[in-house]
PDB file of C-alpha atoms in Angstrom:
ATOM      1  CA  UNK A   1     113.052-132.044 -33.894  1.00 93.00           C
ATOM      2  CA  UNK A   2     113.941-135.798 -33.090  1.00 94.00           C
ATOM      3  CA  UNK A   3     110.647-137.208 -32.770  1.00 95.00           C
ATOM      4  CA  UNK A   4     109.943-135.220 -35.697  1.00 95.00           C
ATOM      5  CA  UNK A   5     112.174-136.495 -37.669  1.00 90.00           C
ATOM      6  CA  UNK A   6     111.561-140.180 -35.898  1.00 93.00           C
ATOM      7  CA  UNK A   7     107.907-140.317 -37.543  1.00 95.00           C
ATOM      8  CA  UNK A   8     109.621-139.148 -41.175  1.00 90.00           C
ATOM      9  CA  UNK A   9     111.757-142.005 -40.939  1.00 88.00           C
ATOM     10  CA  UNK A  10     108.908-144.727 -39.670  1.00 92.00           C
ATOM     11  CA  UNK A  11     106.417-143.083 -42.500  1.00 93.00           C
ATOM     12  CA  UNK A  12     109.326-143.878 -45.216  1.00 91.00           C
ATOM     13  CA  UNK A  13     109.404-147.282 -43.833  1.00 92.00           C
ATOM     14  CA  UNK A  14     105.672-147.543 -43.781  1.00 94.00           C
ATOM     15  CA  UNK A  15     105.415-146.850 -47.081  1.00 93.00           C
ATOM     16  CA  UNK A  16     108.317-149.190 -48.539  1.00 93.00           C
ATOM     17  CA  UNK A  17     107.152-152.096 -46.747  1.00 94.00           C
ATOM     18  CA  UNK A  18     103.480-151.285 -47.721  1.00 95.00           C
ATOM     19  CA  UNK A  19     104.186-150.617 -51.409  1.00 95.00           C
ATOM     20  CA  UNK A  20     107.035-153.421 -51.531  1.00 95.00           C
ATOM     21  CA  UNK A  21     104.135-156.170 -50.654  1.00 94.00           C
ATOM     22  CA  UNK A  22     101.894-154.777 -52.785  1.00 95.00           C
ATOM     23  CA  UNK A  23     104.063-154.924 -55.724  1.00 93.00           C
ATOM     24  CA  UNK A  24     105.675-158.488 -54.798  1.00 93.00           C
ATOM     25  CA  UNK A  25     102.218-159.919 -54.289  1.00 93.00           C
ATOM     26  CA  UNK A  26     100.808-158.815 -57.895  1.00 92.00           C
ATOM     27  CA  UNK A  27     103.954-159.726 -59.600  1.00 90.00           C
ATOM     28  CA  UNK A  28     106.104-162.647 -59.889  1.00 89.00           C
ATOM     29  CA  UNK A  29     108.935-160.861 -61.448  1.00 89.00           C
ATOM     30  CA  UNK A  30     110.274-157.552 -60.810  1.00 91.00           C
ATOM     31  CA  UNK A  31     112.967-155.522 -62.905  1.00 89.00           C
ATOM     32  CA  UNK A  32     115.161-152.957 -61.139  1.00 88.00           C
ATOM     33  CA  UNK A  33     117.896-150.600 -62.736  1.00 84.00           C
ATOM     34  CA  UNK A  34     120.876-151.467 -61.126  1.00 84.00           C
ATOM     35  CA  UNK A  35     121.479-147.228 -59.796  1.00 78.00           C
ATOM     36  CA  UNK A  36     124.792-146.613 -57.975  1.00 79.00           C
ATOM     37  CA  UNK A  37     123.536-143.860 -55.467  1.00 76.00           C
ATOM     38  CA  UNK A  38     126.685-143.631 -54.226  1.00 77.00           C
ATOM     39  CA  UNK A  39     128.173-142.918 -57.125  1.00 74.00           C
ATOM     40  CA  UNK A  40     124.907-140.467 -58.565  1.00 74.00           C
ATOM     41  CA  UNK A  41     125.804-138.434 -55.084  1.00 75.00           C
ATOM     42  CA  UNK A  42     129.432-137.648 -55.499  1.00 77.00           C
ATOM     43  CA  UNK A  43     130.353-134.770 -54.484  1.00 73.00           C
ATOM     44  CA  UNK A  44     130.820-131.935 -56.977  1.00 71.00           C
ATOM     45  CA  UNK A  45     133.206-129.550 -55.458  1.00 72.00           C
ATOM     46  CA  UNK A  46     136.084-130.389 -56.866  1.00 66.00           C
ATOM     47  CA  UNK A  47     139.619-129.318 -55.574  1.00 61.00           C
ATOM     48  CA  UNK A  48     141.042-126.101 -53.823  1.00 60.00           C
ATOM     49  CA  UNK A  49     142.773-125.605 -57.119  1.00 67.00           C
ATOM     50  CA  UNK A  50     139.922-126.261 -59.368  1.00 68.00           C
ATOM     51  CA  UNK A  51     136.735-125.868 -57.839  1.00 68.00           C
ATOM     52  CA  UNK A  52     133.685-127.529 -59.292  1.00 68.00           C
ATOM     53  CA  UNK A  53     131.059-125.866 -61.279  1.00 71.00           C
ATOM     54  CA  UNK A  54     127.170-126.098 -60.322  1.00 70.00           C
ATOM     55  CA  UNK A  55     127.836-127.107 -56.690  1.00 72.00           C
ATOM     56  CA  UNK A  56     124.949-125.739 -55.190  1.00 72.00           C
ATOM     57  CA  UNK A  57     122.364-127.359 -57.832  1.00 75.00           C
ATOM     58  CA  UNK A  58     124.375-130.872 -57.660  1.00 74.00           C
ATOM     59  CA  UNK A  59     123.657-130.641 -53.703  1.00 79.00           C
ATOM     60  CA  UNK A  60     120.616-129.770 -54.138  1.00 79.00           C
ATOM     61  CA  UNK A  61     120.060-132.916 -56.435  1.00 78.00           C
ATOM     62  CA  UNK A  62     122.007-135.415 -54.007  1.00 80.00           C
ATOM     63  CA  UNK A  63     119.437-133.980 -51.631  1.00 81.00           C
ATOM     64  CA  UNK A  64     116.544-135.136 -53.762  1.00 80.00           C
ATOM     65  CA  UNK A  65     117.816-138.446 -54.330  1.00 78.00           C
ATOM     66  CA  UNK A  66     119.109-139.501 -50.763  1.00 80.00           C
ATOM     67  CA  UNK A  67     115.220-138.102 -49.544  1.00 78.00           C
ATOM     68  CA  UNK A  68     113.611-140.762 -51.742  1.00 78.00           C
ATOM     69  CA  UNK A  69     114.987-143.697 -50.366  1.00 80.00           C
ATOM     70  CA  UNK A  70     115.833-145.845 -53.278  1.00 82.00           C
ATOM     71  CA  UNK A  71     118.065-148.410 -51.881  1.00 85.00           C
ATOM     72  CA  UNK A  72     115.139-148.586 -48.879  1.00 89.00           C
ATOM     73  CA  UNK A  73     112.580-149.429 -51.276  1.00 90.00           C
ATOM     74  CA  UNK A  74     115.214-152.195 -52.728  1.00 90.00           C
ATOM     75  CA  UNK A  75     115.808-153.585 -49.556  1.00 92.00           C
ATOM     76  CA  UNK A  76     112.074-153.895 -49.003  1.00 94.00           C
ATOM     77  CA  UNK A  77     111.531-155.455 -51.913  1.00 94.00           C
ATOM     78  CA  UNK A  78     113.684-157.844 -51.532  1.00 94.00           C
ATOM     79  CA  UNK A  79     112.273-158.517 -48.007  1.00 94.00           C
ATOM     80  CA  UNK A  80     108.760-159.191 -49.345  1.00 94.00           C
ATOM     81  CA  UNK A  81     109.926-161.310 -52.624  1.00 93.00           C
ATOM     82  CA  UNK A  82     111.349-164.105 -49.569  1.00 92.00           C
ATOM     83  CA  UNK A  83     107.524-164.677 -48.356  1.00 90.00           C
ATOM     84  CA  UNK A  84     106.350-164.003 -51.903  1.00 90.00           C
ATOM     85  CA  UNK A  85     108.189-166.413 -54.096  1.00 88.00           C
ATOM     86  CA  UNK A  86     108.503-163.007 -56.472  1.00 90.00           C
ATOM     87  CA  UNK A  87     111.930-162.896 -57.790  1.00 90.00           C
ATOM     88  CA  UNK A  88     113.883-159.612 -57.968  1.00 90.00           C
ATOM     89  CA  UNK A  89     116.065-159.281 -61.126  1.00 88.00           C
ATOM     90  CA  UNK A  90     118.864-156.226 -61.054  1.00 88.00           C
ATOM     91  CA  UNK A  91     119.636-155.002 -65.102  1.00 85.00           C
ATOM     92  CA  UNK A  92     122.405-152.898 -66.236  1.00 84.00           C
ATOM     93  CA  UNK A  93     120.942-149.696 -66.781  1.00 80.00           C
ATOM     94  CA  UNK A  94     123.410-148.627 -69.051  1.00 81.00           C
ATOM     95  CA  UNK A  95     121.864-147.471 -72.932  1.00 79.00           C
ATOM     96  CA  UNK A  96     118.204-148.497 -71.608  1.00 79.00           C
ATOM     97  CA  UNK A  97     117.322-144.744 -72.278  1.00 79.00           C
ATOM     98  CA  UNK A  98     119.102-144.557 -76.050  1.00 80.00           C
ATOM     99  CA  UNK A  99     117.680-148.308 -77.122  1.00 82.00           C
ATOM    100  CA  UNK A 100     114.387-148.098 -79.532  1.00 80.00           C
ATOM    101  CA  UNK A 101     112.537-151.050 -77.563  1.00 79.00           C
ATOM    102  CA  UNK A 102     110.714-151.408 -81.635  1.00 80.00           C
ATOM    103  CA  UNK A 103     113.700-151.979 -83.336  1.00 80.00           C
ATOM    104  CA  UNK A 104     116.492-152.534 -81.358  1.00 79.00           C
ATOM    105  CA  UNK A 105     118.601-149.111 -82.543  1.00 80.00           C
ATOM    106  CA  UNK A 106     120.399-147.724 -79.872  1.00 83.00           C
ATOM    107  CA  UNK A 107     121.402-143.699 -81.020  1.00 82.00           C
ATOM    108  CA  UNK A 108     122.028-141.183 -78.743  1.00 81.00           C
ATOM    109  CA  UNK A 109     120.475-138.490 -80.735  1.00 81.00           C
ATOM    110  CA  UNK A 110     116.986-140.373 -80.247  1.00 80.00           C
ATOM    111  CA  UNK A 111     116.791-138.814 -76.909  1.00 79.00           C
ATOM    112  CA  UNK A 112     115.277-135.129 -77.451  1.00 78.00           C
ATOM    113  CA  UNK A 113     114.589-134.196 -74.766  1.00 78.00           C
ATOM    114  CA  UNK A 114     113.740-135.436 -70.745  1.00 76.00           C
ATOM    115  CA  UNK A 115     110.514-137.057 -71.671  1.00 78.00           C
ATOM    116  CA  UNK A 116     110.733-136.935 -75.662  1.00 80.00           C
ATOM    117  CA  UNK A 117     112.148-140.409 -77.221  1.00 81.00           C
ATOM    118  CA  UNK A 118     112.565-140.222 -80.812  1.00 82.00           C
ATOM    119  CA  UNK A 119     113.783-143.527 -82.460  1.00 80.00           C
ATOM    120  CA  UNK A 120     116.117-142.074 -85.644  1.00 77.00           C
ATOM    121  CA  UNK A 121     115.216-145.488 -87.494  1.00 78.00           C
ATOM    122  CA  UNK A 122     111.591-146.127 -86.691  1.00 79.00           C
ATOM    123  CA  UNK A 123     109.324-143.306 -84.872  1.00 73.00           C
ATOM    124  CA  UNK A 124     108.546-141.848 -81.837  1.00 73.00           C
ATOM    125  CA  UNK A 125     107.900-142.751 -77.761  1.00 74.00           C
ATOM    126  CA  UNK A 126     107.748-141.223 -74.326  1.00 76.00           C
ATOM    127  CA  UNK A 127     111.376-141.936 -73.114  1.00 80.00           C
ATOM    128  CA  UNK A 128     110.505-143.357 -70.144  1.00 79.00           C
ATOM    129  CA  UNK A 129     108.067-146.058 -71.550  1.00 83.00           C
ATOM    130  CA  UNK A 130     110.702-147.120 -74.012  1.00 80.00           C
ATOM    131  CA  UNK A 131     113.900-147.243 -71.016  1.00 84.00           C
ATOM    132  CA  UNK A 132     110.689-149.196 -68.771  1.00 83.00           C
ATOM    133  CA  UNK A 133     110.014-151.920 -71.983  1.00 86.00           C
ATOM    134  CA  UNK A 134     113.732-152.344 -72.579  1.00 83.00           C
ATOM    135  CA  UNK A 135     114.333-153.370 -68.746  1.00 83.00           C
ATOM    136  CA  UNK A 136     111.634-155.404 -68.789  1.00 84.00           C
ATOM    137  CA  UNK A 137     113.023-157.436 -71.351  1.00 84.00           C
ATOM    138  CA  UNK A 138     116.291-157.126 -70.014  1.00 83.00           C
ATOM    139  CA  UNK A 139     114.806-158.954 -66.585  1.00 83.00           C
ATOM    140  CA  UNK A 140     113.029-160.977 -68.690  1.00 81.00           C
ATOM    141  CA  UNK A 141     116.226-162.445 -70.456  1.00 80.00           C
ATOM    142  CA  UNK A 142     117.904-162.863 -67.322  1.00 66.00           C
ATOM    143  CA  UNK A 143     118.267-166.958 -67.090  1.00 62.00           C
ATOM    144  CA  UNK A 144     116.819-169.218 -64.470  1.00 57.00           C
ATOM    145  CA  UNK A 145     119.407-170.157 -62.531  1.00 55.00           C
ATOM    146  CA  UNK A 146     120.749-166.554 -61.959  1.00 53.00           C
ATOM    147  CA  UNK A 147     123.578-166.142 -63.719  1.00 52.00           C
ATOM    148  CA  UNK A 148     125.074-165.811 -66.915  1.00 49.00           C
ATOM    149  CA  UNK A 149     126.637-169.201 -67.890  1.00 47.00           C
ATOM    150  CA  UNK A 150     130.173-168.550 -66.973  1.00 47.00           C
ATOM    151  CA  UNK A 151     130.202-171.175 -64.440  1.00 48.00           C
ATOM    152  CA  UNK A 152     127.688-173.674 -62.383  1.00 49.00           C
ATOM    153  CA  UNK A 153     125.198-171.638 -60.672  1.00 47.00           C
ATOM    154  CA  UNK A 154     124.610-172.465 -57.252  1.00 48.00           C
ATOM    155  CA  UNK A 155     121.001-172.414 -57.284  1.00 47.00           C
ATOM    156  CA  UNK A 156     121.188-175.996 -59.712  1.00 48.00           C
ATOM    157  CA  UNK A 157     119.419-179.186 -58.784  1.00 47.00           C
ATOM    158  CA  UNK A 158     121.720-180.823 -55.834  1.00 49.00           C
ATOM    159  CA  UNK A 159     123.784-183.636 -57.623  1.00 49.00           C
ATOM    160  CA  UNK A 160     124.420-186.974 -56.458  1.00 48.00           C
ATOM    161  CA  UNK A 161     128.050-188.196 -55.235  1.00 49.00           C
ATOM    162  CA  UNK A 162     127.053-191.388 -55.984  1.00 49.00           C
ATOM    163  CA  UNK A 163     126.300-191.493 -59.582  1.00 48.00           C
ATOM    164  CA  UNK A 164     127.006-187.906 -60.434  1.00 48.00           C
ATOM    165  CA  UNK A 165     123.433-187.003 -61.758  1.00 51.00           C
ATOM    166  CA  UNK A 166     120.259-185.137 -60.195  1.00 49.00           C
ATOM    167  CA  UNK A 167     118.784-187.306 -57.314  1.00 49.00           C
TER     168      UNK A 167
END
């Protein structure tokens, strides 16, 4: 059951590194949701006192989610981006899935169903194609120098004791 197990494992990591260079080599940018897995995979028992409801199904789900390797695939990614020059940008997911990418209204009634994104302002999308455009221009957005202007970056032009300016 080890070695079994043993060539799971080295097939995940096959495939991570494999589909992490492939991505990073035909990209120069790439936009990730920002997914606490750790949090997704809480446990939903509950207390002794007040036990948790759908237990079996959220184990179930952890289950799924811990087997696909997400935070692998990050890691990966991030691996291949250092040889690539491809730079990895992390957005908040949060409202990417209620946020017409058309016309900026974020409702969460647009949301049908799974798969079924209705804008209540403008018209109609899959749901995943409109979450995918409004990350993208999230990452897009992101600035240059990494961070969001509430102090001096650290990956800025070096600056001269001297004379106080950019050598």
């Amino acid at each position: 059951m080890g070695r079994i197990m043993a060539r799971v494992t080295d097939r995940r990591a096959d495939f991570c590194a494999y589909t992490a260079n492939r991505i990073t080599a035909r990209n120069a940018l790439v936009v990730l949701e920002d997914l606490r897995t750790r949090n997704m995979t809480a446990s939903a028992s509950g207390t002794s006192d007040r036990p948790g409801r759908g237990v079996r199904q959220k184990a179930g789900l952890n289950r799924a989610i811990l087997d696909k390797g997400w935070h692998r695939l990050e890691l990966a990614l991030r691996n291949a981006a250092r040889s690539t020059g491809s730079r990895i940008v992390v957005v908040n997911p949060a409202y990417t899935s209620r946020t017409c990418n058309r016309c900026g209204h974020v409702d969460a009634r647009s949301r049908k169903s799974q798969a079924v994104f209705v804008c209540t302002t403008c018209g109609r999308d899959h749901a995943d194609v409109n979450a995918v455009k409004n990350q993208r221009d999230a990452g897009l957005a992101f600035p240059a120098c990494g961070d969001l202007g509430t102090s001096r970056s650290a990956k800025q032009e070096p600056v001269s004791r001297a004379t106080g300016r950019n050598p």
